[in-house]
Coordinates of C-alpha atoms and ligand atoms in Angstrom, one line a residue:
M1370 CA 87.3 103.4 89.5
Y1371 CA 85.0 101.8 87.0
L1372 CA 87.2 103.4 84.3
V1373 CA 90.4 102.4 85.9
Q1374 CA 89.3 98.7 86.2
K1375 CA 88.1 98.7 82.6
L1376 CA 91.3 100.2 81.3
L1377 CA 93.7 98.2 83.6
P1378 CA 92.0 94.9 84.4
Q1379 CA 95.4 93.4 85.3
L1380 CA 96.0 96.0 88.1
P1381 CA 95.7 94.4 91.5
L1382 CA 92.6 95.5 93.4
Q1383 CA 94.7 96.5 96.3
I1384 CA 96.4 99.2 94.4
I1385 CA 93.1 100.5 93.0
W1386 CA 91.7 100.6 96.5
S1387 CA 94.7 102.4 98.1
C1388 CA 94.6 105.0 95.3
A1389 CA 90.9 105.5 95.9
I1390 CA 91.4 105.8 99.7
L1391 CA 94.2 108.4 99.1
I1392 CA 91.8 110.4 96.9
I1393 CA 89.1 110.3 99.6
F1394 CA 91.5 111.2 102.3
Q1395 CA 92.8 114.2 100.5
Q1396 CA 89.3 115.5 99.7
N1397 CA 87.7 115.1 103.1
D1398 CA 89.7 117.8 104.8
S1399 CA 87.2 120.3 103.6
A1400 CA 85.3 121.8 106.6
V1401 CA 85.7 125.5 106.9
S1402 CA 85.7 127.4 110.2
L1403 CA 82.4 129.0 111.0
P1404 CA 82.1 132.5 112.6
N1405 CA 81.7 132.8 116.4
N1406 CA 82.4 129.1 117.0
E1407 CA 79.0 128.3 115.5
T1408 CA 78.1 124.7 115.0
V1409 CA 75.6 123.6 112.4
P1410 CA 73.4 120.7 113.5
A1411 CA 72.2 119.6 110.0
V1412 CA 72.2 120.5 106.4
I1413 CA 68.9 120.2 104.6
V1414 CA 68.6 120.4 100.9
F1415 CA 65.8 120.9 98.3
G1416 CA 66.3 120.9 94.6
D1417 CA 67.1 118.9 91.4
S1418 CA 69.7 116.5 90.1
I1419 CA 72.6 118.7 91.1
V1420 CA 71.8 117.9 94.8
D1421 CA 69.7 114.6 94.5
P1422 CA 71.6 111.8 96.3
G1423 CA 69.2 109.2 95.0
N1424 CA 65.6 110.1 95.9
N1425 CA 64.7 109.3 92.3
N1426 CA 65.8 105.6 92.9
Y1427 CA 62.5 105.2 94.9
I1428 CA 60.0 106.7 92.4
T1429 CA 58.8 105.8 89.0
T1430 CA 60.6 108.0 86.5
L1431 CA 63.1 107.8 83.7
V1432 CA 65.3 110.4 85.3
K1433 CA 67.6 108.0 87.1
C1434 CA 71.2 107.2 87.3
N1435 CA 71.6 104.4 89.9
F1436 CA 73.7 102.4 87.5
L1437 CA 77.3 102.6 86.3
P1438 CA 79.2 104.5 85.1
Y1439 CA 77.5 106.9 87.5
G1440 CA 79.2 106.6 90.9
S1441 CA 82.3 105.0 89.4
D1442 CA 84.4 107.1 91.8
F1443 CA 82.0 107.1 94.8
A1444 CA 83.4 105.9 98.1
G1445 CA 86.2 103.9 96.7
G1446 CA 84.6 103.3 93.4
D1447 CA 81.8 101.6 91.5
H1448 CA 79.0 102.7 93.8
P1449 CA 76.1 104.0 91.7
T1450 CA 73.9 105.7 94.3
G1451 CA 71.6 107.8 92.2
R1452 CA 73.9 110.8 92.3
F1453 CA 74.3 112.4 88.9
S1454 CA 78.1 112.4 88.8
N1455 CA 81.0 110.1 89.1
G1456 CA 81.3 110.7 92.8
L1457 CA 80.1 113.3 95.4
I1458 CA 77.7 116.1 94.5
P1459 CA 77.3 119.6 96.0
S1460 CA 74.9 118.5 98.8
D1461 CA 77.6 116.2 100.2
I1462 CA 80.4 118.7 99.7
I1463 CA 78.4 121.5 101.4
A1464 CA 77.5 119.3 104.3
A1465 CA 81.2 118.6 104.8
K1466 CA 82.1 122.3 104.5
F1467 CA 79.7 123.1 107.3
G1468 CA 81.4 120.3 109.4
V1469 CA 78.2 118.2 109.5
K1470 CA 79.0 115.0 107.6
K1471 CA 80.7 113.8 104.5
I1472 CA 77.8 112.2 102.8
L1473 CA 74.3 113.7 102.8
P1474 CA 71.7 110.9 102.2
A1475 CA 68.5 110.9 100.3
Y1476 CA 65.4 111.3 102.4
L1477 CA 63.7 108.4 100.7
D1478 CA 66.5 106.0 101.4
P1479 CA 64.7 103.3 103.5
N1480 CA 67.9 102.5 105.4
L1481 CA 68.2 105.9 107.1
T1482 CA 68.7 105.8 110.9
P1483 CA 67.4 108.4 113.3
E1484 CA 71.0 109.7 113.6
D1485 CA 71.1 110.2 109.8
L1486 CA 68.0 112.3 110.0
L1487 CA 69.3 114.5 112.8
S1488 CA 72.3 115.7 110.8
G1489 CA 70.3 116.3 107.6
V1490 CA 69.0 114.9 104.4
S1491 CA 68.3 115.9 100.8
F1492 CA 64.7 116.0 99.5
A1493 CA 65.9 116.9 96.0
S1494 CA 64.7 115.1 92.9
G1495 CA 66.5 115.1 89.6
G1496 CA 64.5 116.7 86.9
A1497 CA 62.4 118.9 89.3
G1498 CA 61.9 122.7 88.7
Y1499 CA 60.5 125.8 90.2
D1500 CA 57.9 125.6 87.4
P1501 CA 55.5 122.8 88.6
L1502 CA 55.2 121.7 84.9
T1503 CA 58.9 120.8 84.9
S1504 CA 58.5 118.2 87.6
T1505 CA 55.2 116.9 86.1
L1506 CA 56.9 116.4 82.6
A1507 CA 59.7 114.4 84.2
S1508 CA 57.5 112.5 86.7
V1509 CA 59.6 113.5 89.6
I1510 CA 59.1 115.0 93.1
P1511 CA 57.9 118.7 92.8
L1512 CA 59.2 121.3 95.1
S1513 CA 55.7 121.4 96.9
S1514 CA 56.1 117.7 97.7
Q1515 CA 59.7 118.2 98.8
L1516 CA 58.3 120.7 101.4
E1517 CA 55.6 118.2 102.5
M1518 CA 58.4 115.6 103.0
F1519 CA 60.2 118.2 105.1
K1520 CA 57.2 118.6 107.4
E1521 CA 57.1 114.8 107.8
Y1522 CA 60.8 115.0 108.6
K1523 CA 60.2 117.6 111.3
N1524 CA 57.7 115.3 113.0
K1525 CA 60.2 112.4 112.8
I1526 CA 63.0 114.3 114.5
K1527 CA 60.6 115.6 117.1
E1528 CA 59.7 112.0 118.0
A1529 CA 63.3 111.1 118.1
V1530 CA 64.7 113.9 120.3
G1531 CA 61.8 115.9 121.7
G1532 CA 60.4 119.2 120.8
S1533 CA 63.0 121.6 122.1
R1534 CA 66.0 119.9 120.6
A1535 CA 64.1 119.5 117.3
A1536 CA 63.3 123.2 117.3
N1537 CA 66.9 124.0 117.8
I1538 CA 67.9 121.7 114.9
I1539 CA 65.3 123.3 112.6
S1540 CA 66.3 126.9 113.4
K1541 CA 70.1 126.5 113.4
S1542 CA 70.4 124.2 110.4
I1543 CA 71.7 125.3 107.0
Y1544 CA 69.1 125.0 104.2
I1545 CA 70.2 124.8 100.6
V1546 CA 67.9 125.3 97.6
C1547 CA 69.4 124.4 94.2
I1548 CA 66.8 124.1 91.4
G1549 CA 65.6 125.8 88.2
S1550 CA 68.0 124.9 85.4
D1551 CA 65.6 122.2 84.1
D1552 CA 62.8 124.8 83.8
I1553 CA 64.9 126.5 81.1
A1554 CA 66.9 123.6 79.7
N1555 CA 64.1 121.1 79.5
T1556 CA 60.7 122.7 79.8
Y1557 CA 61.3 126.0 78.0
V1558 CA 63.9 125.0 75.4
Q1559 CA 62.8 121.5 74.6
T1560 CA 59.0 121.5 74.8
P1561 CA 56.5 123.8 73.3
F1562 CA 54.2 124.1 76.3
R1563 CA 55.6 127.2 77.9
R1564 CA 57.0 128.9 74.8
A1565 CA 53.4 129.1 73.5
Q1566 CA 52.4 131.3 76.4
Y1567 CA 55.6 133.0 77.7
D1568 CA 58.6 134.8 76.4
I1569 CA 61.8 134.6 78.4
P1570 CA 61.1 137.7 80.5
S1571 CA 57.7 136.5 81.6
Y1572 CA 58.8 132.9 82.0
T1573 CA 61.7 134.0 84.3
D1574 CA 59.0 136.0 86.2
L1575 CA 57.0 132.8 86.7
M1576 CA 60.1 131.0 88.0
A1577 CA 61.2 133.8 90.3
G1578 CA 57.6 134.0 91.7
Q1579 CA 57.7 130.3 92.4
A1580 CA 61.1 130.6 94.0
I1581 CA 60.1 133.4 96.4
S1582 CA 56.8 131.7 97.3
F1583 CA 58.8 128.6 98.2
L1584 CA 61.2 130.6 100.3
K1585 CA 58.3 132.2 102.2
K1586 CA 56.9 128.7 102.9
L1587 CA 60.3 127.5 104.0
Y1588 CA 60.5 130.4 106.4
G1589 CA 57.0 129.5 107.6
V1590 CA 58.1 126.0 108.6
G1591 CA 61.1 127.3 110.5
A1592 CA 64.1 127.6 108.2
R1593 CA 66.3 130.7 109.0
R1594 CA 69.7 130.1 107.4
V1595 CA 68.9 129.5 103.7
G1596 CA 71.3 129.5 100.8
V1597 CA 69.8 129.6 97.3
F1598 CA 71.8 128.8 94.2
G1599 CA 71.3 130.9 91.2
L1600 CA 71.3 129.2 87.8
T1601 CA 74.7 128.4 86.3
A1602 CA 75.8 129.4 82.8
L1603 CA 73.4 126.8 81.4
G1604 CA 74.1 127.5 77.8
C1605 CA 77.7 126.3 78.2
V1606 CA 76.8 122.7 79.4
P1607 CA 77.6 120.2 76.7
S1608 CA 74.0 119.3 75.8
Q1609 CA 73.0 122.9 75.4
R1610 CA 76.0 123.5 73.2
T1611 CA 74.9 120.6 71.1
V1612 CA 71.3 121.6 70.8
D1613 CA 71.6 125.3 70.5
G1614 CA 75.3 126.3 69.9
G1615 CA 75.5 125.9 66.2
I1616 CA 78.0 123.8 64.3
R1617 CA 80.9 124.9 66.5
R1618 CA 79.0 124.0 69.7
A1619 CA 79.5 127.5 71.2
C1620 CA 77.7 128.3 74.4
A1621 CA 74.0 128.7 73.8
N1622 CA 73.4 132.4 74.3
S1623 CA 69.7 132.2 74.7
S1624 CA 69.9 129.8 77.7
N1625 CA 72.7 131.9 79.3
Q1626 CA 70.7 135.1 78.9
A1627 CA 67.6 133.4 80.4
A1628 CA 69.7 132.1 83.3
S1629 CA 71.2 135.5 84.1
L1630 CA 67.8 137.3 83.8
F1631 CA 66.3 134.8 86.3
N1632 CA 69.3 135.2 88.6
S1633 CA 69.0 139.0 88.7
K1634 CA 65.2 138.7 89.5
L1635 CA 65.9 136.0 92.2
S1636 CA 68.7 137.9 93.9
S1637 CA 66.8 141.2 94.0
Q1638 CA 63.6 139.6 95.3
M1639 CA 65.7 137.7 97.9
N1640 CA 67.0 141.0 99.1
A1641 CA 63.5 142.2 99.6
L1642 CA 62.6 139.0 101.5
N1643 CA 65.6 139.6 103.8
R1644 CA 64.1 142.9 104.8
E1645 CA 60.7 141.3 105.3
F1646 CA 62.2 138.6 107.6
P1647 CA 65.0 140.3 109.6
D1648 CA 65.6 137.1 111.7
A1649 CA 66.4 135.1 108.5
R1650 CA 69.6 134.9 106.5
L1651 CA 68.7 134.3 102.8
V1652 CA 72.0 134.0 101.0
Y1653 CA 72.1 134.2 97.2
L1654 CA 74.7 131.9 95.8
D1655 CA 76.1 132.8 92.4
S1656 CA 77.2 129.8 90.4
Y1657 CA 76.9 131.5 87.0
N1658 CA 80.2 133.3 87.0
P1659 CA 82.2 130.6 88.7
L1660 CA 81.3 128.0 86.1
L1661 CA 82.1 130.4 83.3
D1662 CA 85.5 131.2 84.9
M1663 CA 86.3 127.4 85.1
I1664 CA 85.3 127.0 81.4
H1665 CA 87.4 130.0 80.3
N1666 CA 90.4 129.2 82.5
P1667 CA 90.4 125.4 82.8
S1668 CA 94.1 125.0 83.4
L1669 CA 93.9 127.3 86.4
Y1670 CA 91.7 124.7 88.1
G1671 CA 93.4 121.6 86.7
F1672 CA 90.9 120.8 83.9
E1673 CA 91.6 120.0 80.2
E1674 CA 88.2 119.4 78.7
T1675 CA 85.4 122.0 79.0
E1676 CA 83.0 121.3 76.2
K1677 CA 82.3 117.5 76.4
G1678 CA 81.2 115.2 79.1
C1679 CA 83.3 112.2 80.1
C1680 CA 80.5 109.7 79.3
G1681 CA 80.2 108.6 75.7
T1682 CA 80.6 111.2 73.0
G1683 CA 80.0 113.7 75.8
N1684 CA 77.7 115.7 73.6
I1685 CA 74.3 114.3 74.4
E1686 CA 74.5 111.4 77.0
V1687 CA 72.8 112.0 80.3
S1688 CA 70.8 109.8 82.7
I1689 CA 69.7 106.6 81.0
L1690 CA 71.7 107.5 77.9
C1691 CA 74.8 107.2 80.0
N1692 CA 74.7 103.6 81.1
P1693 CA 76.7 100.4 81.5
Y1694 CA 76.6 99.9 77.8
T1695 CA 78.2 103.2 77.0
L1696 CA 81.4 102.0 75.4
E1697 CA 83.5 105.2 75.1
M1698 CA 84.5 106.8 78.4
C1699 CA 87.2 109.4 79.0
A1700 CA 90.4 108.2 80.5
N1701 CA 90.3 110.4 83.6
A1702 CA 87.2 112.2 84.7
S1703 CA 89.4 114.6 86.9
N1704 CA 90.5 116.3 83.7
Y1705 CA 86.9 117.0 82.7
I1706 CA 84.5 119.7 84.0
F1707 CA 81.5 117.7 82.9
W1708 CA 80.8 114.1 83.7
D1709 CA 77.8 113.7 81.4
S1710 CA 76.4 116.2 78.9
Y1711 CA 74.7 118.1 81.8
H1712 CA 76.3 117.4 85.2
P1713 CA 79.8 118.3 86.4
T1714 CA 82.4 115.8 87.6
E1715 CA 83.0 115.4 91.3
K1716 CA 86.2 117.4 90.9
A1717 CA 84.4 120.2 89.2
Y1718 CA 81.8 120.1 91.9
Y1719 CA 84.5 120.6 94.5
V1720 CA 86.0 123.6 92.7
L1721 CA 82.6 125.1 92.0
S1722 CA 81.3 124.6 95.6
S1723 CA 84.4 126.4 96.9
L1724 CA 84.1 129.3 94.4
V1725 CA 80.4 129.6 95.1
L1726 CA 80.3 129.2 98.9
D1727 CA 83.6 129.9 100.7
D1728 CA 83.2 133.7 100.7
K1729 CA 79.5 133.5 101.6
I1730 CA 79.7 131.2 104.7
K1731 CA 79.8 134.2 107.1
D1732 CA 76.5 135.5 105.6
F1733 CA 74.5 132.6 107.0
F1734 CA 75.1 133.6 110.6
Ligands
LIG1425 C1 85.8 130.1 120.4 O1 86.1 129.0 121.2 C2 87.5 129.1 121.7 C3 87.8 127.9 122.5 O2 86.7 127.3 123.2 C4 87.5 130.4 122.6 O3 88.8 130.6 123.1 C5 87.1 131.6 121.8 O4 87.0 132.7 122.6 C6 85.8 131.4 121.1 N1 85.5 132.5 120.2 C7 84.3 133.1 120.2 C8 84.2 134.2 119.2 O5 83.3 132.8 120.9
LIG1426 C1 76.8 134.2 71.3 O1 77.2 135.6 71.3 C2 78.5 135.8 71.0 C3 78.8 137.3 71.3 O2 77.7 138.0 71.3 C4 78.8 135.4 69.6 O3 80.1 135.6 69.3 C5 78.5 133.9 69.5 O4 78.6 133.4 68.2 C6 77.0 133.6 69.9 N1 76.8 132.2 69.9 C7 75.9 131.6 69.3 C8 75.8 130.1 69.4 O5 75.1 132.2 68.6
LIG1427 C1 93.8 111.8 86.7 O1 94.2 113.1 86.6 C2 94.5 113.7 87.9 C3 94.7 115.2 87.7 O2 95.1 115.5 86.4 C4 95.8 113.0 88.4 O3 96.1 113.5 89.6 C5 95.5 111.5 88.5 O4 96.7 110.8 88.9 C6 94.9 110.9 87.2 N1 94.5 109.6 87.5 C7 94.8 108.5 86.7 C8 94.3 107.2 87.0 O5 95.5 108.7 85.7

């Protein structure tokens, strides 16, 4: 909406609003039917900027986006919430898919009500990684602290509804883990610290080791239905094309290879964990091939631009570099896969979430 208002200042606000409401109306009809008439009490999310609805607004870090043009299409327009996109992000879209709620809030939001807590929150923090160094370098909430916050959350819902209902919520909820791309794109590619000690095979071992250790701890605190996103085709995001894709900004092969190597380690180790914990459903969620398919066949999904973000030049801007003073914006974010040089648009997140999740829903039950 920010864009529309900037481009068409003479358009009556009413028309802008009704267009926004229409868009929201069309996209909300997104719950899928769950097997055996299951209902999911809550969706609980851990991760990085792909699923951070604004936790970073409440901590001291540069990894923020609670300013326009972020949120320019959120809830009718011009609501920068700290989500790294123009609108909703996968944590919201997934909560809606499981029929829980349309907007999944940030745990650190001081305005949360007990009801908000009961149907789930996100503990994710933009810039975090499986590698603890990644979160330290970005001054954001590491995965270990996200888990501590979850323990505090458990106590809060126990106080609100009592032990047995709280236990039911904890065991029946859907847990989503989406993290790890910053380990490769930021820590490994852009700083020397890890490259000095690790090659890609050993660094992806470190990441997978951290991932599995986190999943064991999550099982230990009661999670049973857990979806874990693999890394996407990282080398094809605009910033990686710019940094490492040569003069023609091709997909950066090294990041893509690192991402797929990590994914194969993660998914095979998750299979082993499923055998170790037969009462759990750990579901590996492939986002690598779906994003590549969207980039290779944009028109199939209604996209026109696959190599640049909507914000600014689209080649480098992300977080504080994409801000209210960014002059150049694309005319219509719906035609773009990427909103900034790193994060997809709301529309791309809708497409991606369906491609990643719809066939996997049954595996959670
Ligand atoms: C689901 O609920 C409907 C309506 O209550 C019922 O007719 C149906 O048998 C249920 N299905 C299962 C698999 O429990
Ligand atoms: C990546 O690999 C493909 C095929 O192996 C090659 O055509 C392309 O030029 C490579 N891209 C870069 C940026 O090196
Ligand atoms: C933006 O593009 C989408 C899809 O191509 C289209 O449905 C929509 O009307 C466009 N919005 C504006 C404001 O042009």
